[in-house]
CSV table of C-alpha atoms in Angstrom, one decimal:
chain,number,residue,atom,x,y,z
A,1,MET,CA,0.0,0.0,0.0
A,2,PHE,CA,2.7,2.5,0.9
A,3,ASP,CA,5.6,3.6,-1.3
A,4,HIS,CA,7.3,5.4,1.6
A,5,VAL,CA,6.5,6.9,5.0
A,6,GLY,CA,8.0,9.9,6.7
A,7,ILE,CA,7.8,11.3,10.2
A,8,GLN,CA,9.0,14.6,11.6
A,9,VAL,CA,11.3,14.4,14.6
A,10,ALA,CA,13.0,16.8,17.0
A,11,ASP,CA,16.5,15.5,16.4
A,12,VAL,CA,17.1,14.0,13.0
A,13,GLU,CA,20.5,12.6,13.9
A,14,ALA,CA,19.3,10.9,17.1
A,15,SER,CA,16.3,9.4,15.3
A,16,ALA,CA,18.3,8.2,12.3
A,17,ALA,CA,20.7,6.6,14.7
A,18,PHE,CA,17.9,5.0,16.7
A,19,TYR,CA,16.2,3.5,13.6
A,20,THR,CA,19.4,2.3,11.9
A,21,ASN,CA,20.7,0.8,15.2
A,22,VAL,CA,17.6,-0.7,16.7
A,23,CYS,CA,16.1,-1.9,13.4
A,24,ALA,CA,19.4,-3.2,12.0
A,25,PRO,CA,18.1,-6.7,12.4
A,26,LEU,CA,15.5,-5.8,9.8
A,27,GLY,CA,18.2,-4.6,7.4
A,28,PHE,CA,17.8,-0.9,8.1
A,29,ALA,CA,20.6,1.4,7.0
A,30,GLU,CA,20.8,5.1,6.0
A,31,ALA,CA,20.4,5.3,2.2
A,32,MET,CA,20.1,9.0,1.5
A,33,ARG,CA,20.6,12.3,3.2
A,34,VAL,CA,19.1,15.5,1.7
A,35,PRO,CA,20.2,18.9,3.1
A,36,THR,CA,17.4,21.4,3.8
A,37,PRO,CA,17.4,24.8,5.5
A,38,GLY,CA,15.8,23.2,8.6
A,39,GLY,CA,18.3,20.4,8.8
A,40,PRO,CA,18.9,17.1,7.0
A,41,VAL,CA,16.2,14.7,5.8
A,42,VAL,CA,17.3,11.1,6.1
A,43,GLY,CA,16.0,8.2,4.0
A,44,ILE,CA,16.4,4.8,5.6
A,45,ALA,CA,16.2,1.7,3.5
A,46,GLY,CA,15.4,-1.9,4.4
A,47,ARG,CA,16.8,-4.9,2.5
A,48,SER,CA,15.6,-3.6,-0.8
A,49,GLY,CA,18.0,-0.7,-0.6
A,50,MET,CA,15.3,1.8,-1.5
A,51,PRO,CA,14.6,4.4,1.2
A,52,GLY,CA,11.1,3.7,2.3
A,53,PHE,CA,11.2,5.4,5.7
A,54,TRP,CA,12.2,9.1,6.2
A,55,VAL,CA,12.9,11.2,9.2
A,56,SER,CA,12.9,15.0,8.8
A,57,PRO,CA,13.1,18.0,11.1
A,58,ASN,CA,9.9,18.9,13.0
A,59,GLU,CA,9.8,22.6,12.0
A,60,ARG,CA,6.3,23.1,13.4
A,61,GLY,CA,7.3,22.2,16.9
A,62,ASP,CA,4.1,20.3,17.8
A,63,THR,CA,4.3,16.7,19.0
A,64,ARG,CA,2.1,13.7,18.6
A,65,GLU,CA,2.4,10.0,18.9
A,66,ASP,CA,2.5,8.1,15.6
A,67,HIS,CA,2.4,4.3,15.3
A,68,ILE,CA,4.8,2.7,12.8
A,69,ALA,CA,5.0,-1.1,12.4
A,70,PHE,CA,8.0,-2.6,10.5
A,71,ALA,CA,7.8,-6.0,9.0
A,72,ALA,CA,10.2,-8.6,10.4
A,73,GLY,CA,11.0,-11.9,8.6
A,74,SER,CA,10.8,-14.0,11.7
A,75,ARG,CA,10.3,-14.1,15.4
A,76,ASP,CA,14.1,-14.2,15.8
A,77,GLU,CA,14.3,-10.8,14.0
A,78,VAL,CA,11.6,-9.4,16.4
A,79,ASP,CA,13.6,-10.6,19.3
A,80,ALA,CA,16.8,-9.1,17.8
A,81,VAL,CA,15.1,-5.7,17.5
A,82,HIS,CA,14.0,-6.0,21.2
A,83,ALA,CA,17.6,-6.8,22.2
A,84,ALA,CA,19.0,-3.9,20.2
A,85,ALA,CA,16.4,-1.5,21.7
A,86,VAL,CA,17.3,-2.7,25.3
A,87,ALA,CA,21.0,-2.2,24.5
A,88,ALA,CA,20.3,1.3,23.2
A,89,GLY,CA,18.3,2.2,26.3
A,90,ALA,CA,15.0,2.6,24.5
A,91,GLU,CA,11.8,2.3,26.4
A,92,VAL,CA,10.1,-1.1,25.7
A,93,LEU,CA,6.3,-0.7,25.7
A,94,HIS,CA,5.6,-4.4,25.3
A,95,GLU,CA,8.2,-7.1,25.1
A,96,PRO,CA,8.1,-9.6,22.2
A,97,GLN,CA,5.0,-11.8,22.5
A,98,VAL,CA,2.2,-13.4,20.5
A,99,TRP,CA,-0.9,-11.1,20.3
A,100,PRO,CA,-3.7,-13.6,19.7
A,101,GLU,CA,-6.3,-10.8,19.8
A,102,TYR,CA,-4.9,-9.7,16.4
A,103,HIS,CA,-4.4,-13.3,15.0
A,104,GLU,CA,-2.7,-16.5,16.0
A,105,GLY,CA,0.7,-15.8,14.3
A,106,TYR,CA,1.0,-12.1,15.3
A,107,TYR,CA,4.3,-11.8,17.1
A,108,ALA,CA,5.6,-8.3,17.9
A,109,VAL,CA,7.6,-6.0,20.1
A,110,PHE,CA,6.5,-2.4,20.8
A,111,LEU,CA,9.1,0.4,21.5
A,112,ARG,CA,9.2,4.1,22.1
A,113,ASP,CA,11.5,6.1,19.8
A,114,PRO,CA,13.3,9.3,20.8
A,115,ASP,CA,10.2,11.4,19.9
A,116,GLY,CA,7.7,9.3,21.7
A,117,HIS,CA,6.4,7.4,18.7
A,118,ASN,CA,5.1,3.9,19.2
A,119,VAL,CA,7.4,1.7,17.0
A,120,GLU,CA,6.6,-2.0,16.4
A,121,ALA,CA,8.5,-4.8,14.8
A,122,VAL,CA,6.1,-7.6,13.8
A,123,THR,CA,6.0,-10.9,12.0
A,124,HIS,CA,2.9,-12.8,11.0
A,125,ARG,CA,4.5,-16.2,10.8
């Protein structure tokens, strides 16, 4: 459904580091960096190499909680994201577990990013 998704953040460098480190088990890496007057816009790619997730400066200054769910290829990858988040000192909202209220194979971890967004790594296997 989506070609790409972007969120605005208070500190682009901190958020880019968070996503590339914590989601490295999902193949995340910085793919592009575009300078703008308000600061850099960073495109983060998954295994395809195409930047599908973008972080940009929040120039409006308002805050809100967004929810972003990233696809994991296995439960081991979800667990690895959890371990990377713990190592990075990120807040874990819900440890990796099966969520049968969604469906039998829904296995996910929920985290808080540096801007307070609810970030999920999920597999449906």
